[in-house]
mmCIF file of C-alpha atoms and ligand atoms in Angstrom:
data_model
loop_
_atom_site.group_PDB
_atom_site.id
_atom_site.type_symbol
_atom_site.label_atom_id
_atom_site.label_comp_id
_atom_site.label_asym_id
_atom_site.label_seq_id
_atom_site.Cartn_x
_atom_site.Cartn_y
_atom_site.Cartn_z
ATOM 1 C CA UNK A 1 -108.533 4.657 137.409
ATOM 2 C CA UNK A 2 -106.976 7.673 135.825
ATOM 3 C CA UNK A 3 -104.375 7.577 138.538
ATOM 4 C CA UNK A 4 -103.470 4.409 137.606
ATOM 5 C CA UNK A 5 -103.115 5.231 133.784
ATOM 6 C CA UNK A 6 -100.767 8.325 134.844
ATOM 7 C CA UNK A 7 -98.523 6.452 136.587
ATOM 8 C CA UNK A 8 -98.317 3.863 134.116
ATOM 9 C CA UNK A 9 -97.654 6.833 131.497
ATOM 10 C CA UNK A 10 -95.068 8.219 133.634
ATOM 11 C CA UNK A 11 -93.522 5.177 134.799
ATOM 12 C CA UNK A 12 -93.063 3.950 131.142
ATOM 13 C CA UNK A 13 -91.489 7.415 129.981
ATOM 14 C CA UNK A 14 -88.932 6.962 132.935
ATOM 15 C CA UNK A 15 -88.137 3.441 131.832
ATOM 16 C CA UNK A 16 -87.896 4.436 128.415
ATOM 17 C CA UNK A 17 -85.633 7.044 128.885
ATOM 18 C CA UNK A 18 -83.286 4.676 130.729
ATOM 19 C CA UNK A 19 -83.808 2.023 128.128
ATOM 20 C CA UNK A 20 -82.826 4.575 125.547
ATOM 21 C CA UNK A 21 -79.691 5.325 127.285
ATOM 22 C CA UNK A 22 -78.733 1.893 127.869
ATOM 23 C CA UNK A 23 -79.075 1.264 124.115
ATOM 24 C CA UNK A 24 -76.900 3.883 123.224
ATOM 25 C CA UNK A 25 -74.556 2.622 125.738
ATOM 26 C CA UNK A 26 -74.865 -1.173 124.445
ATOM 27 C CA UNK A 27 -74.270 0.323 121.070
ATOM 28 C CA UNK A 28 -71.138 2.328 122.277
ATOM 29 C CA UNK A 29 -69.607 -1.153 123.820
ATOM 30 C CA UNK A 30 -70.797 -3.234 121.308
ATOM 31 C CA UNK A 31 -67.190 -4.502 120.456
ATOM 32 C CA UNK A 32 -66.207 -5.251 124.043
ATOM 33 C CA UNK A 33 -66.908 -8.642 125.475
ATOM 34 C CA UNK A 34 -70.194 -10.408 126.152
ATOM 35 C CA UNK A 35 -69.735 -9.904 129.853
ATOM 36 C CA UNK A 36 -69.687 -5.924 129.627
ATOM 37 C CA UNK A 37 -72.903 -6.298 127.538
ATOM 38 C CA UNK A 38 -74.731 -8.376 129.893
ATOM 39 C CA UNK A 39 -73.882 -6.198 132.832
ATOM 40 C CA UNK A 40 -75.013 -3.383 130.905
ATOM 41 C CA UNK A 41 -78.488 -4.861 130.104
ATOM 42 C CA UNK A 42 -78.758 -6.030 133.875
ATOM 43 C CA UNK A 43 -77.967 -2.534 134.557
ATOM 44 C CA UNK A 44 -80.760 -1.178 132.414
ATOM 45 C CA UNK A 45 -83.488 -3.202 133.605
ATOM 46 C CA UNK A 46 -82.477 -2.184 137.252
ATOM 47 C CA UNK A 47 -82.117 1.534 136.010
ATOM 48 C CA UNK A 48 -85.547 1.618 134.000
ATOM 49 C CA UNK A 49 -87.302 0.115 137.148
ATOM 50 C CA UNK A 50 -85.567 3.045 139.104
ATOM 51 C CA UNK A 51 -86.104 5.971 136.723
ATOM 52 C CA UNK A 52 -89.927 4.518 136.477
ATOM 53 C CA UNK A 53 -90.257 4.652 140.238
ATOM 54 C CA UNK A 54 -88.613 8.145 140.466
ATOM 55 C CA UNK A 55 -90.583 9.702 137.720
ATOM 56 C CA UNK A 56 -93.849 8.880 139.428
ATOM 57 C CA UNK A 57 -92.459 9.965 143.072
ATOM 58 C CA UNK A 58 -91.809 12.695 141.142
ATOM 59 C CA UNK A 59 -95.284 13.717 140.024
ATOM 60 C CA UNK A 60 -95.708 13.003 143.776
ATOM 61 C CA UNK A 61 -98.031 9.484 143.552
ATOM 62 C CA UNK A 62 -95.646 8.070 146.185
ATOM 63 C CA UNK A 63 -94.779 8.997 149.749
ATOM 64 C CA UNK A 64 -91.328 9.892 150.575
ATOM 65 C CA UNK A 65 -91.422 6.746 152.947
ATOM 66 C CA UNK A 66 -92.526 4.601 150.034
ATOM 67 C CA UNK A 67 -89.873 6.022 148.009
ATOM 68 C CA UNK A 68 -87.329 5.100 150.115
ATOM 69 C CA UNK A 69 -88.678 1.588 150.194
ATOM 70 C CA UNK A 70 -88.813 1.261 146.799
ATOM 71 C CA UNK A 71 -85.517 2.545 146.153
ATOM 72 C CA UNK A 72 -84.175 0.010 148.650
ATOM 73 C CA UNK A 73 -85.591 -2.873 147.139
ATOM 74 C CA UNK A 74 -84.606 -2.072 143.753
ATOM 75 C CA UNK A 75 -81.083 -1.777 145.153
ATOM 76 C CA UNK A 76 -81.251 -4.928 146.387
ATOM 77 C CA UNK A 77 -82.238 -6.339 143.064
ATOM 78 C CA UNK A 78 -79.371 -4.592 141.308
ATOM 79 C CA UNK A 79 -76.999 -6.159 143.380
ATOM 80 C CA UNK A 80 -78.249 -9.448 142.844
ATOM 81 C CA UNK A 81 -78.875 -9.234 139.077
ATOM 82 C CA UNK A 82 -75.725 -7.297 138.253
ATOM 83 C CA UNK A 83 -73.574 -10.129 140.035
ATOM 84 C CA UNK A 84 -75.431 -12.529 137.949
ATOM 85 C CA UNK A 85 -74.932 -10.842 134.775
ATOM 86 C CA UNK A 86 -71.175 -10.717 135.290
ATOM 87 C CA UNK A 87 -70.688 -14.047 136.672
ATOM 88 C CA UNK A 88 -72.602 -15.328 133.694
ATOM 89 C CA UNK A 89 -70.679 -12.794 131.062
ATOM 90 C CA UNK A 90 -67.057 -14.179 132.579
ATOM 91 C CA UNK A 91 -68.042 -17.617 132.074
ATOM 92 C CA UNK A 92 -68.988 -17.058 128.623
ATOM 93 C CA UNK A 93 -66.130 -15.246 127.888
ATOM 94 C CA UNK A 94 -64.060 -17.807 129.254
ATOM 95 C CA UNK A 95 -65.726 -20.612 127.140
ATOM 96 C CA UNK A 96 -65.335 -18.323 124.006
ATOM 97 C CA UNK A 97 -61.631 -17.883 124.937
ATOM 98 C CA UNK A 98 -61.190 -21.560 125.149
ATOM 99 C CA UNK A 99 -62.564 -22.197 121.476
ATOM 100 C CA UNK A 100 -60.531 -19.292 120.218
ATOM 101 C CA UNK A 101 -57.111 -21.192 121.325
ATOM 102 C CA UNK A 102 -58.685 -24.739 120.434
ATOM 103 C CA UNK A 103 -59.083 -22.737 116.756
ATOM 104 C CA UNK A 104 -55.946 -21.265 116.574
ATOM 105 C CA UNK A 105 -54.192 -24.594 117.107
ATOM 106 C CA UNK A 106 -55.686 -26.489 114.172
ATOM 107 C CA UNK A 107 -55.295 -23.190 112.098
ATOM 108 C CA UNK A 108 -51.586 -23.489 113.035
ATOM 109 C CA UNK A 109 -51.551 -27.301 111.759
ATOM 110 C CA UNK A 110 -52.442 -29.293 114.552
ATOM 111 C CA UNK A 111 -55.635 -30.597 115.058
ATOM 112 C CA UNK A 112 -59.036 -29.120 116.624
ATOM 113 C CA UNK A 113 -59.884 -30.332 120.200
ATOM 114 C CA UNK A 114 -62.833 -29.338 121.470
ATOM 115 C CA UNK A 115 -62.874 -27.532 124.514
ATOM 116 C CA UNK A 116 -64.744 -30.054 127.114
ATOM 117 C CA UNK A 117 -67.256 -27.323 128.207
ATOM 118 C CA UNK A 118 -69.655 -25.388 126.181
ATOM 119 C CA UNK A 119 -71.152 -22.098 127.366
ATOM 120 C CA UNK A 120 -74.232 -22.297 125.346
ATOM 121 C CA UNK A 121 -76.019 -23.812 122.303
ATOM 122 C CA UNK A 122 -74.502 -21.204 119.629
ATOM 123 C CA UNK A 123 -70.925 -21.530 120.822
ATOM 124 C CA UNK A 124 -71.599 -25.672 121.329
ATOM 125 C CA UNK A 125 -72.652 -25.269 117.416
ATOM 126 C CA UNK A 126 -69.869 -23.328 116.508
ATOM 127 C CA UNK A 127 -67.621 -25.959 117.833
ATOM 128 C CA UNK A 128 -69.204 -28.950 115.979
ATOM 129 C CA UNK A 129 -68.627 -26.887 112.553
ATOM 130 C CA UNK A 130 -65.113 -26.041 113.572
ATOM 131 C CA UNK A 131 -64.492 -29.837 114.177
ATOM 132 C CA UNK A 132 -66.020 -30.641 111.075
ATOM 133 C CA UNK A 133 -63.780 -28.256 109.199
ATOM 134 C CA UNK A 134 -60.708 -29.451 111.078
ATOM 135 C CA UNK A 135 -61.525 -32.834 109.832
ATOM 136 C CA UNK A 136 -61.898 -31.561 106.260
ATOM 137 C CA UNK A 137 -58.787 -29.745 106.572
ATOM 138 C CA UNK A 138 -56.398 -32.744 107.812
ATOM 139 C CA UNK A 139 -57.792 -35.107 105.048
ATOM 140 C CA UNK A 140 -56.834 -32.113 102.350
ATOM 141 C CA UNK A 141 -53.496 -31.814 104.294
ATOM 142 C CA UNK A 142 -53.111 -35.487 104.382
ATOM 143 C CA UNK A 143 -54.182 -35.724 100.287
ATOM 144 C CA UNK A 144 -51.324 -33.205 99.636
ATOM 145 C CA UNK A 145 -49.010 -34.899 101.654
ATOM 146 C CA UNK A 146 -49.571 -38.120 99.534
ATOM 147 C CA UNK A 147 -49.736 -36.363 96.239
ATOM 148 C CA UNK A 148 -46.547 -34.410 96.978
ATOM 149 C CA UNK A 149 -44.750 -37.605 98.005
ATOM 150 C CA UNK A 150 -45.510 -39.298 94.517
ATOM 151 C CA UNK A 151 -44.395 -36.531 92.739
ATOM 152 C CA UNK A 152 -41.253 -36.509 94.302
ATOM 153 C CA UNK A 153 -40.972 -40.510 93.929
ATOM 154 C CA UNK A 154 -41.578 -39.475 90.111
ATOM 155 C CA UNK A 155 -39.118 -37.254 89.778
ATOM 156 C CA UNK A 156 -36.688 -39.645 91.389
ATOM 157 C CA UNK A 157 -37.763 -42.838 89.036
ATOM 158 C CA UNK A 158 -37.842 -40.755 86.031
ATOM 159 C CA UNK A 159 -34.187 -39.300 86.289
ATOM 160 C CA UNK A 160 -32.934 -42.700 87.265
ATOM 161 C CA UNK A 161 -34.832 -44.176 84.312
ATOM 162 C CA UNK A 162 -33.433 -41.456 81.897
ATOM 163 C CA UNK A 163 -30.139 -41.784 83.264
ATOM 164 C CA UNK A 164 -29.682 -45.319 82.271
ATOM 165 C CA UNK A 165 -30.133 -45.106 78.476
ATOM 166 C CA UNK A 166 -28.148 -41.980 78.492
ATOM 167 C CA UNK A 167 -25.268 -43.713 80.035
ATOM 168 C CA UNK A 168 -25.480 -46.338 77.552
ATOM 169 C CA UNK A 169 -25.458 -43.757 74.803
ATOM 170 C CA UNK A 170 -22.764 -41.561 75.933
ATOM 171 C CA UNK A 171 -20.457 -45.065 76.101
ATOM 172 C CA UNK A 172 -21.920 -46.163 72.598
ATOM 173 C CA UNK A 173 -20.977 -42.569 71.454
ATOM 174 C CA UNK A 174 -17.391 -42.585 72.760
ATOM 175 C CA UNK A 175 -16.577 -46.096 71.306
ATOM 176 C CA UNK A 176 -17.685 -45.260 67.859
ATOM 177 C CA UNK A 177 -16.092 -41.591 68.224
ATOM 178 C CA UNK A 178 -12.739 -43.543 69.207
ATOM 179 C CA UNK A 179 -13.137 -45.806 66.427
ATOM 180 C CA UNK A 180 -13.355 -48.849 68.808
ATOM 181 C CA UNK A 181 -16.657 -50.234 67.816
ATOM 182 C CA UNK A 182 -16.187 -53.412 65.858
ATOM 183 C CA UNK A 183 -19.772 -53.499 64.364
ATOM 184 C CA UNK A 184 -21.004 -49.744 64.204
ATOM 185 C CA UNK A 185 -24.151 -50.862 62.734
ATOM 186 C CA UNK A 186 -24.876 -52.664 65.849
ATOM 187 C CA UNK A 187 -23.701 -49.652 67.921
ATOM 188 C CA UNK A 188 -26.098 -47.275 65.659
ATOM 189 C CA UNK A 189 -29.248 -49.643 65.853
ATOM 190 C CA UNK A 190 -28.914 -49.740 69.436
ATOM 191 C CA UNK A 191 -28.430 -46.073 69.828
ATOM 192 C CA UNK A 192 -31.627 -45.692 67.908
ATOM 193 C CA UNK A 193 -33.442 -47.957 69.996
ATOM 194 C CA UNK A 194 -32.369 -46.050 73.105
ATOM 195 C CA UNK A 195 -33.400 -42.870 72.130
ATOM 196 C CA UNK A 196 -36.682 -43.560 70.760
ATOM 197 C CA UNK A 197 -37.321 -45.391 74.329
ATOM 198 C CA UNK A 198 -36.334 -41.941 76.191
ATOM 199 C CA UNK A 199 -38.633 -40.335 73.517
ATOM 200 C CA UNK A 200 -41.555 -42.773 74.493
ATOM 201 C CA UNK A 201 -40.798 -41.884 78.264
ATOM 202 C CA UNK A 202 -40.708 -38.013 77.776
ATOM 203 C CA UNK A 203 -43.897 -38.538 75.653
ATOM 204 C CA UNK A 204 -45.344 -40.170 78.567
ATOM 205 C CA UNK A 205 -44.568 -37.624 80.830
ATOM 206 C CA UNK A 206 -45.958 -35.061 78.913
ATOM 207 C CA UNK A 207 -49.209 -36.717 78.288
ATOM 208 C CA UNK A 208 -49.388 -37.184 81.941
ATOM 209 C CA UNK A 209 -48.718 -33.806 83.005
ATOM 210 C CA UNK A 210 -51.402 -32.674 80.481
ATOM 211 C CA UNK A 211 -53.772 -35.110 82.576
ATOM 212 C CA UNK A 212 -52.779 -33.894 85.757
ATOM 213 C CA UNK A 213 -53.224 -30.233 84.869
ATOM 214 C CA UNK A 214 -56.375 -30.831 83.014
ATOM 215 C CA UNK A 215 -55.315 -29.695 80.004
ATOM 216 C CA UNK A 216 -56.008 -32.456 78.275
ATOM 217 C CA UNK A 217 -58.892 -31.196 75.668
ATOM 218 C CA UNK A 218 -60.695 -34.380 74.314
ATOM 219 C CA UNK A 219 -62.238 -33.967 70.736
ATOM 220 C CA UNK A 220 -64.588 -36.996 70.813
ATOM 221 C CA UNK A 221 -65.936 -38.707 67.591
ATOM 222 C CA UNK A 222 -68.717 -41.187 67.327
ATOM 223 C CA UNK A 223 -66.700 -44.514 66.143
ATOM 224 C CA UNK A 224 -67.238 -48.279 66.335
ATOM 225 C CA UNK A 225 -65.859 -50.168 69.454
ATOM 226 C CA UNK A 226 -64.925 -52.784 66.542
ATOM 227 C CA UNK A 227 -63.050 -50.142 64.600
ATOM 228 C CA UNK A 228 -61.398 -49.031 67.875
ATOM 229 C CA UNK A 229 -60.282 -52.563 68.824
ATOM 230 C CA UNK A 230 -59.493 -53.268 65.533
ATOM 231 C CA UNK A 231 -57.006 -50.561 64.986
ATOM 232 C CA UNK A 232 -55.390 -51.534 68.469
ATOM 233 C CA UNK A 233 -54.836 -54.938 67.692
ATOM 234 C CA UNK A 234 -53.295 -53.906 63.997
ATOM 235 C CA UNK A 235 -50.729 -51.712 66.165
ATOM 236 C CA UNK A 236 -49.884 -54.314 68.243
ATOM 237 C CA UNK A 237 -49.360 -57.422 65.770
ATOM 238 C CA UNK A 238 -45.604 -56.463 65.541
ATOM 239 C CA UNK A 239 -44.904 -56.640 69.071
ATOM 240 C CA UNK A 240 -46.828 -59.865 69.716
ATOM 241 C CA UNK A 241 -45.230 -61.497 67.071
ATOM 242 C CA UNK A 242 -41.673 -60.578 68.589
ATOM 243 C CA UNK A 243 -43.146 -62.246 71.821
ATOM 244 C CA UNK A 244 -44.878 -65.051 70.095
ATOM 245 C CA UNK A 245 -48.042 -64.287 71.767
ATOM 246 C CA UNK A 246 -50.793 -65.039 69.748
ATOM 247 C CA UNK A 247 -53.626 -62.028 69.661
ATOM 248 C CA UNK A 248 -57.339 -62.815 69.513
ATOM 249 C CA UNK A 249 -60.300 -60.273 69.143
ATOM 250 C CA UNK A 250 -63.303 -62.038 68.378
ATOM 251 C CA UNK A 251 -65.406 -61.026 71.028
ATOM 252 C CA UNK A 252 -66.072 -57.695 69.617
ATOM 253 C CA UNK A 253 -69.372 -56.464 69.537
ATOM 254 C CA UNK A 254 -70.276 -53.477 66.939
ATOM 255 C CA UNK A 255 -71.261 -51.107 69.808
ATOM 256 C CA UNK A 256 -70.667 -47.192 68.755
ATOM 257 C CA UNK A 257 -68.932 -45.153 71.592
ATOM 258 C CA UNK A 258 -67.828 -41.601 71.760
ATOM 259 C CA UNK A 259 -64.209 -40.718 72.388
ATOM 260 C CA UNK A 260 -61.184 -39.035 71.289
ATOM 261 C CA UNK A 261 -59.805 -41.536 68.825
ATOM 262 C CA UNK A 262 -56.282 -40.454 69.321
ATOM 263 C CA UNK A 263 -56.201 -40.833 73.127
ATOM 264 C CA UNK A 264 -58.397 -44.058 73.436
ATOM 265 C CA UNK A 265 -56.219 -45.351 70.834
ATOM 266 C CA UNK A 266 -53.266 -44.831 73.531
ATOM 267 C CA UNK A 267 -55.213 -46.551 75.982
ATOM 268 C CA UNK A 268 -55.519 -49.623 73.926
ATOM 269 C CA UNK A 269 -52.018 -49.387 72.815
ATOM 270 C CA UNK A 270 -50.725 -49.436 76.651
ATOM 271 C CA UNK A 271 -53.135 -52.252 77.624
ATOM 272 C CA UNK A 272 -51.930 -54.424 74.601
ATOM 273 C CA UNK A 273 -48.461 -53.881 75.216
ATOM 274 C CA UNK A 274 -48.563 -54.215 79.080
ATOM 275 C CA UNK A 275 -50.342 -57.841 78.274
ATOM 276 C CA UNK A 276 -48.207 -58.768 75.403
ATOM 277 C CA UNK A 277 -44.848 -58.021 77.601
ATOM 278 C CA UNK A 278 -46.144 -59.927 80.682
ATOM 279 C CA UNK A 279 -47.506 -62.990 78.556
ATOM 280 C CA UNK A 280 -45.322 -65.825 78.247
ATOM 281 C CA UNK A 281 -44.520 -67.095 74.760
ATOM 282 C CA UNK A 282 -47.477 -69.197 73.154
ATOM 283 C CA UNK A 283 -49.742 -67.547 75.335
ATOM 284 C CA UNK A 284 -52.702 -65.458 74.251
ATOM 285 C CA UNK A 285 -54.132 -61.972 74.872
ATOM 286 C CA UNK A 286 -57.601 -61.642 74.212
ATOM 287 C CA UNK A 287 -59.695 -58.372 73.273
ATOM 288 C CA UNK A 288 -63.059 -57.769 73.996
ATOM 289 C CA UNK A 289 -65.579 -55.105 73.329
ATOM 290 C CA UNK A 290 -69.482 -55.713 74.719
ATOM 291 C CA UNK A 291 -72.269 -53.695 76.011
ATOM 292 C CA UNK A 292 -73.199 -53.820 79.936
ATOM 293 C CA UNK A 293 -75.801 -52.108 81.702
ATOM 294 C CA UNK A 294 -73.050 -49.561 83.020
ATOM 295 C CA UNK A 295 -71.773 -48.963 79.221
ATOM 296 C CA UNK A 296 -69.435 -50.265 76.619
ATOM 297 C CA UNK A 297 -66.586 -52.617 78.203
ATOM 298 C CA UNK A 298 -63.293 -52.911 76.408
ATOM 299 C CA UNK A 299 -61.558 -55.742 78.139
ATOM 300 C CA UNK A 300 -57.779 -56.942 77.293
ATOM 301 C CA UNK A 301 -57.118 -60.129 78.983
ATOM 302 C CA UNK A 302 -54.010 -61.803 79.294
ATOM 303 C CA UNK A 303 -51.812 -64.567 80.434
ATOM 304 C CA UNK A 304 -49.842 -63.220 83.135
ATOM 305 C CA UNK A 305 -50.587 -65.479 85.925
ATOM 306 C CA UNK A 306 -52.351 -63.088 87.773
ATOM 307 C CA UNK A 307 -51.464 -59.941 89.700
ATOM 308 C CA UNK A 308 -51.022 -60.461 93.685
ATOM 309 C CA UNK A 309 -54.581 -59.398 95.274
ATOM 310 C CA UNK A 310 -52.909 -56.494 97.348
ATOM 311 C CA UNK A 311 -51.123 -55.209 94.273
ATOM 312 C CA UNK A 312 -54.519 -54.629 92.125
ATOM 313 C CA UNK A 313 -55.312 -51.539 93.733
ATOM 314 C CA UNK A 314 -51.916 -49.996 92.893
ATOM 315 C CA UNK A 315 -51.650 -51.189 89.362
ATOM 316 C CA UNK A 316 -52.897 -47.601 88.169
ATOM 317 C CA UNK A 317 -50.666 -45.603 90.399
ATOM 318 C CA UNK A 318 -48.230 -42.918 88.879
ATOM 319 C CA UNK A 319 -44.927 -44.793 88.435
ATOM 320 C CA UNK A 320 -46.040 -47.998 90.168
ATOM 321 C CA UNK A 321 -44.145 -50.614 88.504
ATOM 322 C CA UNK A 322 -44.909 -53.762 90.989
ATOM 323 C CA UNK A 323 -42.411 -55.482 92.806
ATOM 324 C CA UNK A 324 -39.738 -56.063 89.878
ATOM 325 C CA UNK A 325 -36.490 -54.247 90.146
ATOM 326 C CA UNK A 326 -36.869 -50.801 88.881
ATOM 327 C CA UNK A 327 -34.859 -51.135 85.904
ATOM 328 C CA UNK A 328 -35.148 -51.408 82.040
ATOM 329 C CA UNK A 329 -36.538 -52.709 79.733
ATOM 330 C CA UNK A 330 -39.943 -51.742 80.711
ATOM 331 C CA UNK A 331 -41.771 -48.817 80.982
ATOM 332 C CA UNK A 332 -41.483 -45.920 83.829
ATOM 333 C CA UNK A 333 -44.660 -47.203 85.302
ATOM 334 C CA UNK A 334 -46.813 -44.562 83.598
ATOM 335 C CA UNK A 335 -48.830 -46.414 81.045
ATOM 336 C CA UNK A 336 -51.537 -47.358 83.349
ATOM 337 C CA UNK A 337 -51.711 -43.945 85.030
ATOM 338 C CA UNK A 338 -52.228 -42.532 81.324
ATOM 339 C CA UNK A 339 -54.746 -45.036 80.792
ATOM 340 C CA UNK A 340 -56.754 -44.332 84.044
ATOM 341 C CA UNK A 341 -56.500 -40.314 83.304
ATOM 342 C CA UNK A 342 -57.574 -40.550 79.797
ATOM 343 C CA UNK A 343 -60.565 -42.959 80.330
ATOM 344 C CA UNK A 344 -61.479 -40.577 83.430
ATOM 345 C CA UNK A 345 -61.661 -37.679 81.259
ATOM 346 C CA UNK A 346 -64.075 -39.617 79.140
ATOM 347 C CA UNK A 347 -66.095 -39.913 82.144
ATOM 348 C CA UNK A 348 -65.394 -43.809 81.957
ATOM 349 C CA UNK A 349 -63.640 -45.824 84.562
ATOM 350 C CA UNK A 350 -60.715 -48.162 84.083
ATOM 351 C CA UNK A 351 -60.171 -51.282 86.341
ATOM 352 C CA UNK A 352 -58.615 -54.814 86.738
ATOM 353 C CA UNK A 353 -59.230 -58.308 88.117
ATOM 354 C CA UNK A 354 -57.711 -61.545 87.841
ATOM 355 C CA UNK A 355 -58.738 -64.320 85.720
ATOM 356 C CA UNK A 356 -57.763 -67.863 85.416
ATOM 357 C CA UNK A 357 -54.032 -67.650 84.422
ATOM 358 C CA UNK A 358 -54.123 -63.881 84.272
ATOM 359 C CA UNK A 359 -55.909 -60.704 84.603
ATOM 360 C CA UNK A 360 -58.143 -58.818 82.808
ATOM 361 C CA UNK A 361 -58.108 -54.894 82.461
ATOM 362 C CA UNK A 362 -61.489 -53.161 81.818
ATOM 363 C CA UNK A 363 -62.264 -49.889 80.167
ATOM 364 C CA UNK A 364 -65.986 -48.823 80.770
ATOM 365 C CA UNK A 365 -67.203 -46.047 78.406
ATOM 366 C CA UNK A 366 -70.582 -44.203 78.745
ATOM 367 C CA UNK A 367 -72.811 -45.815 76.401
ATOM 368 C CA UNK A 368 -74.186 -43.565 73.466
ATOM 369 C CA UNK A 369 -77.461 -43.831 72.007
ATOM 370 C CA UNK A 370 -78.040 -45.989 68.618
HETATM 371 N N1 ADP B 1 -51.124 -56.798 81.807
HETATM 372 C C1 ADP B 1 -50.579 -56.971 82.811
HETATM 373 N N2 ADP B 1 -50.692 -58.070 83.396
HETATM 374 C C2 ADP B 1 -50.032 -58.093 84.644
HETATM 375 N N3 ADP B 1 -49.166 -57.012 85.312
HETATM 376 C C3 ADP B 1 -49.295 -55.720 84.287
HETATM 377 C C4 ADP B 1 -50.345 -55.868 83.390
HETATM 378 N N4 ADP B 1 -50.361 -54.448 83.127
HETATM 379 C C5 ADP B 1 -49.593 -53.704 83.867
HETATM 380 N N5 ADP B 1 -48.717 -54.415 85.039
HETATM 381 C C6 ADP B 1 -48.167 -54.410 86.518
HETATM 382 O O1 ADP B 1 -48.826 -53.078 86.454
HETATM 383 C C7 ADP B 1 -47.355 -52.052 86.339
HETATM 384 C C8 ADP B 1 -47.906 -50.738 85.892
HETATM 385 O O2 ADP B 1 -47.957 -50.956 84.464
HETATM 386 P P1 ADP B 1 -47.341 -49.420 83.478
HETATM 387 O O3 ADP B 1 -48.130 -48.369 84.386
HETATM 388 O O4 ADP B 1 -47.949 -49.922 81.998
HETATM 389 O O5 ADP B 1 -46.116 -49.144 83.904
HETATM 390 P P2 ADP B 1 -44.920 -49.991 83.032
HETATM 391 O O6 ADP B 1 -45.613 -51.067 81.968
HETATM 392 O O7 ADP B 1 -44.056 -49.182 82.663
HETATM 393 O O8 ADP B 1 -44.412 -51.073 84.013
HETATM 394 C C9 ADP B 1 -46.387 -53.013 85.741
HETATM 395 O O9 ADP B 1 -45.029 -52.848 86.187
HETATM 396 C C10 ADP B 1 -46.916 -54.262 86.247
HETATM 397 O O10 ADP B 1 -45.958 -54.627 87.364
HETATM 398 MG MG1 MG B 2 -46.991 -50.130 80.503
#
């Protein structure tokens, strides 16, 4: 019994010494390939066994014959386990190299093609994560491209839209300069109109850039939807009269909303101007405000004859003006983009749907208590 305990003790000491040495080697080689580490681990296992056996033999518990038998057995085990460890190590290293190459390809702008074969659960998990990241990266690249495209288009359109009135202004001012204008009063009135239109356009651009830059600071106050709509209707009256369009606002509930009045007036103004311009003479533009489960809904309904279904999603896009020629007089297609930007800054939603004879633009604002 004591012998057995001693044998165990000696074997343990020998194996522990081998283990410590192995740990040191593993630590020194920790930055090398997994194949190296696996080989070291297999070598440590075999060496530990050999060291234990030799210690026991040295303490004279084993005969010379027994020692040679054990050593031979251990040597055979060493050959097999080292070979296994090396094979496994190389295989895992190769799979991980495949993964590295695949990851590099999506970093360089391609998409991530997961290697067909996965070495183990950890690498398979990593592969799944990389695939998810690659998908996210791709969708954000796509968003970026779309944004860049619309920005470029916008710049092109705006330059075009600004050039037209500028050309007119130059022609008129030259005519005035040369004394060629028969009716200089008419020229001057026309010039003022063009300047105002350009001024509005630049104002819209400025507003839109503030919205996009996120620097639109709102000063919300509590106002009644009734007042908001009333002011907007009053502001739109001259244009409606000019177009022979009737403005009605008798379905306006007395509900409170918390909004930046200046920005919301701009929203209502843009919606009303669009509606009046696109409603034929003798038509009606109706403004309403009501409470709904989602909040307070302000709506502007016109008699435009409806917007094609495929265009309904696009009317709020920056610079979108339908299929009409991109020529004045009309806006630059910024009005509804501004509407949506301001409404969303108020945590609201802006939408449009067709109704009989026209379309209905709706702005939903969060309800406030009281
Ligand atoms: N009330 C409306 N009725 C019908 N179509 C509209 C209405 N408001 C806007 N649209 C369509 O949406 C487009 C974009 O509107 P908007 O952003 O205000 O630009 P703009 O008024 O400068 O054309 C318009 O050109 C028009 O085709
Ligand atoms: Mg407009």
